[in-house]
Amino acid sequence: NVRPFFAIDPLKAYALEELERCHNKAPDAGLKLHFNTSQVYLTEPSHVVKVKPVFEFAAQNGIPVLLHFDNWHPKFGRRDLGVLVDSILSAIPPMSLTIAHFGGSGGFSEKTKSFVSAYLDLRRAGRLPGAHTVRLDISAVGLDKDSEGIDRLTTEEWGQLGTYVDSVGLDNVSFGSDYPLYTTQEYVAVLRDKLGLSAEETERLVQKPE
């Protein structure tokens, strides 16, 4: 099945109106939020006030959300995720949320590792609301080639990524190719070979229930 996604800027005054309009025109579509493009900083209370109703509308109407969370602020990371969990997700109905690029903007940088560590710490502490489906999308993370200033992973980094994938759990990792960086087939092959996934594990990574 193919599900289209529409995008809005959650900081705009007309954000909720546009969200409702798009949902009425395409009830089965998902919502893409790009916090870098929109310059959303959840560490700013005024941004939380504007973003929370967008998530609440998505939750109430069964709209899955794909979130590019990284806003490129030098201190982005653990605190931002804590605000998302404690001030937004904990206060709304169950929803499906996928966080793009393992919380970063592509590649396997120290920022990406720190974000995944923060996600795992929150999960271990029981702070991730269990009613929600929260997955990390691995698109453009496992690079076997240099791309737009982002270096390919070293052998050591591939091993580290494999450890993180194991810790997050394949059922909590969403597959994405970030086309045209890779086609679906190319990226499946890269992850399968570099992470040493079995056929069954590869299937679990690629196929997710609606």
Coordinates of C-alpha atoms in Angstrom, one line a residue, residues 9-200:
D9 CA 4.7 24.5 9.2
P10 CA 3.3 24.1 12.7
L11 CA 4.5 27.6 13.8
K12 CA 2.3 29.4 11.3
A13 CA -0.9 31.0 12.6
Y14 CA -2.9 29.0 10.0
A15 CA -1.3 25.6 10.8
L16 CA -4.3 23.9 12.3
E17 CA -6.6 25.3 9.6
E18 CA -4.3 24.0 6.9
L19 CA -3.9 20.6 8.7
E20 CA -7.7 20.2 8.8
R21 CA -8.0 21.2 5.2
C22 CA -5.4 18.7 4.0
H23 CA -6.9 15.9 6.2
N24 CA -10.4 16.5 4.8
K25 CA -9.1 16.3 1.2
A26 CA -6.9 13.2 1.9
P27 CA -8.2 11.4 5.0
D28 CA -5.7 8.5 4.6
A29 CA -2.6 10.7 4.2
G30 CA 0.0 11.1 6.8
L31 CA 1.6 14.3 8.1
K32 CA 5.3 15.3 7.6
L33 CA 6.8 17.8 10.0
H34 CA 10.3 19.2 9.3
F35 CA 11.5 21.0 12.4
N36 CA 14.7 22.2 10.7
T37 CA 12.8 23.8 7.8
S38 CA 10.3 25.3 10.1
Q39 CA 12.9 26.2 12.8
V40 CA 10.9 24.6 15.6
Y41 CA 12.7 24.6 19.0
L42 CA 10.7 22.7 21.6
T43 CA 13.0 24.2 24.2
E44 CA 11.1 27.4 23.5
P45 CA 7.8 27.2 25.5
S46 CA 5.9 29.3 22.8
H47 CA 6.8 26.7 20.2
V48 CA 5.4 23.9 22.4
V49 CA 2.1 25.8 22.7
K50 CA 1.9 25.9 18.8
V51 CA 3.1 22.4 18.1
K52 CA 1.1 20.5 20.7
P53 CA -2.3 21.1 19.0
V54 CA -0.9 19.8 15.7
F55 CA 0.1 16.5 17.4
E56 CA -3.2 16.4 19.2
F57 CA -5.2 16.8 16.0
A58 CA -3.1 14.1 14.3
A59 CA -3.6 11.7 17.3
Q60 CA -7.4 12.4 17.4
N61 CA -7.8 11.8 13.7
G62 CA -5.5 8.8 13.3
I63 CA -2.9 10.6 11.2
P64 CA 0.6 9.1 11.3
V65 CA 3.3 11.6 11.7
L66 CA 6.8 11.5 10.2
L67 CA 9.0 13.9 12.1
H68 CA 12.3 15.3 11.0
F69 CA 13.2 16.3 14.5
D70 CA 16.7 17.7 14.3
N71 CA 16.6 21.5 14.0
W72 CA 20.3 22.0 13.7
H73 CA 20.6 23.9 17.0
P74 CA 24.0 23.2 18.5
K75 CA 22.4 21.9 21.7
F76 CA 19.6 19.8 20.0
G77 CA 19.1 16.4 21.5
R78 CA 18.2 14.9 24.8
R79 CA 16.4 18.0 26.2
D80 CA 14.3 18.4 23.0
L81 CA 13.3 14.7 23.1
G82 CA 12.4 15.0 26.8
V83 CA 10.1 18.0 26.0
L84 CA 8.5 16.1 23.1
V85 CA 7.7 13.1 25.4
D86 CA 6.8 14.9 28.6
S87 CA 5.0 18.0 27.3
I88 CA 3.3 16.6 24.1
L89 CA 3.1 12.9 23.8
S90 CA 2.2 12.3 27.4
A91 CA -0.8 14.6 27.1
I92 CA -2.4 13.4 23.9
P93 CA -4.3 10.2 22.7
P94 CA -2.3 7.3 21.2
M95 CA -0.6 8.1 17.9
S96 CA 1.9 6.7 15.4
L97 CA 5.1 8.7 15.3
T98 CA 8.2 8.0 13.2
I99 CA 11.3 10.1 13.9
A100 CA 13.4 10.4 10.7
H101 CA 17.1 9.6 10.4
F102 CA 17.5 8.2 13.9
G103 CA 16.8 11.7 15.2
G104 CA 19.5 13.4 13.2
S105 CA 19.8 14.7 9.6
G106 CA 21.6 11.8 8.0
G107 CA 24.8 9.9 8.6
F108 CA 25.9 8.4 11.9
S109 CA 27.3 11.4 13.8
E110 CA 27.9 11.9 17.5
K111 CA 24.6 13.8 17.6
T112 CA 22.8 10.8 16.1
K113 CA 24.3 8.5 18.7
S114 CA 23.4 10.8 21.5
F115 CA 19.8 11.1 20.3
V116 CA 19.4 7.3 20.1
S117 CA 21.0 6.9 23.6
A118 CA 18.5 9.5 24.9
Y119 CA 15.6 7.6 23.3
L120 CA 16.8 4.3 24.9
D121 CA 17.2 6.0 28.3
L122 CA 13.7 7.3 28.2
R123 CA 12.3 3.9 27.2
R124 CA 14.2 2.2 30.0
A125 CA 12.9 4.7 32.5
G126 CA 9.3 4.1 31.3
R127 CA 8.9 7.6 30.2
L128 CA 7.8 6.8 26.6
P129 CA 4.0 6.6 26.7
G130 CA 3.3 2.9 26.0
A131 CA 0.1 3.6 24.1
H132 CA 2.0 5.4 21.3
T133 CA 3.8 3.7 18.5
V134 CA 7.2 5.5 18.3
R135 CA 9.7 4.3 15.8
L136 CA 13.1 5.6 14.6
D137 CA 13.5 5.7 10.8
I138 CA 16.9 4.6 9.6
S139 CA 16.9 6.4 6.2
A140 CA 20.2 8.0 5.2
V141 CA 21.8 6.7 8.4
G142 CA 23.8 3.7 7.2
L143 CA 25.8 5.2 4.4
D144 CA 28.3 3.1 2.4
K145 CA 29.1 6.2 0.3
D146 CA 29.8 9.8 0.9
S147 CA 26.8 12.1 0.4
E148 CA 26.5 15.9 0.5
G149 CA 29.4 16.4 3.0
I150 CA 28.4 13.4 5.1
D151 CA 31.0 10.6 5.3
R152 CA 30.3 7.0 4.7
L153 CA 30.5 4.8 7.8
T154 CA 33.7 3.2 8.9
T155 CA 33.8 -0.5 9.7
E156 CA 33.8 0.5 13.4
E157 CA 30.8 2.7 12.9
W158 CA 28.9 0.0 11.2
G159 CA 29.5 -2.2 14.2
Q160 CA 28.2 0.6 16.5
L161 CA 25.1 1.1 14.3
G162 CA 24.4 -2.6 14.5
T163 CA 24.5 -2.4 18.3
Y164 CA 22.1 0.6 18.3
V165 CA 19.7 -1.2 16.0
D166 CA 19.8 -4.2 18.3
S167 CA 19.1 -2.0 21.3
V168 CA 16.2 -0.2 19.7
G169 CA 14.8 -3.4 18.3
L170 CA 14.0 -4.1 14.6
D171 CA 10.3 -3.8 15.4
N172 CA 10.9 -0.2 16.5
V173 CA 13.1 0.7 13.4
S174 CA 11.3 2.0 10.3
F175 CA 12.9 1.5 6.9
G176 CA 13.3 4.4 4.5
S177 CA 15.7 4.8 1.5
D178 CA 15.8 8.7 1.4
Y179 CA 15.6 8.3 -2.4
P180 CA 17.4 9.4 -4.6
L181 CA 20.3 8.8 -2.2
Y182 CA 19.4 5.1 -2.6
T183 CA 16.7 3.1 -4.2
T184 CA 14.7 0.9 -1.9
Q185 CA 16.5 -2.2 -3.3
E186 CA 19.9 -0.6 -2.9
Y187 CA 19.4 0.5 0.7
V188 CA 17.9 -2.8 1.7
A189 CA 21.0 -4.6 0.3
V190 CA 23.4 -2.1 2.1
L191 CA 21.7 -2.6 5.5
R192 CA 21.4 -6.3 5.1
D193 CA 25.1 -6.8 4.2
K194 CA 26.7 -4.2 6.4
L195 CA 24.6 -5.0 9.5
G196 CA 24.7 -8.8 8.8
L197 CA 20.9 -9.1 8.9
S198 CA 19.3 -12.5 8.2
A199 CA 16.5 -12.8 5.6
E200 CA 13.9 -12.8 8.5

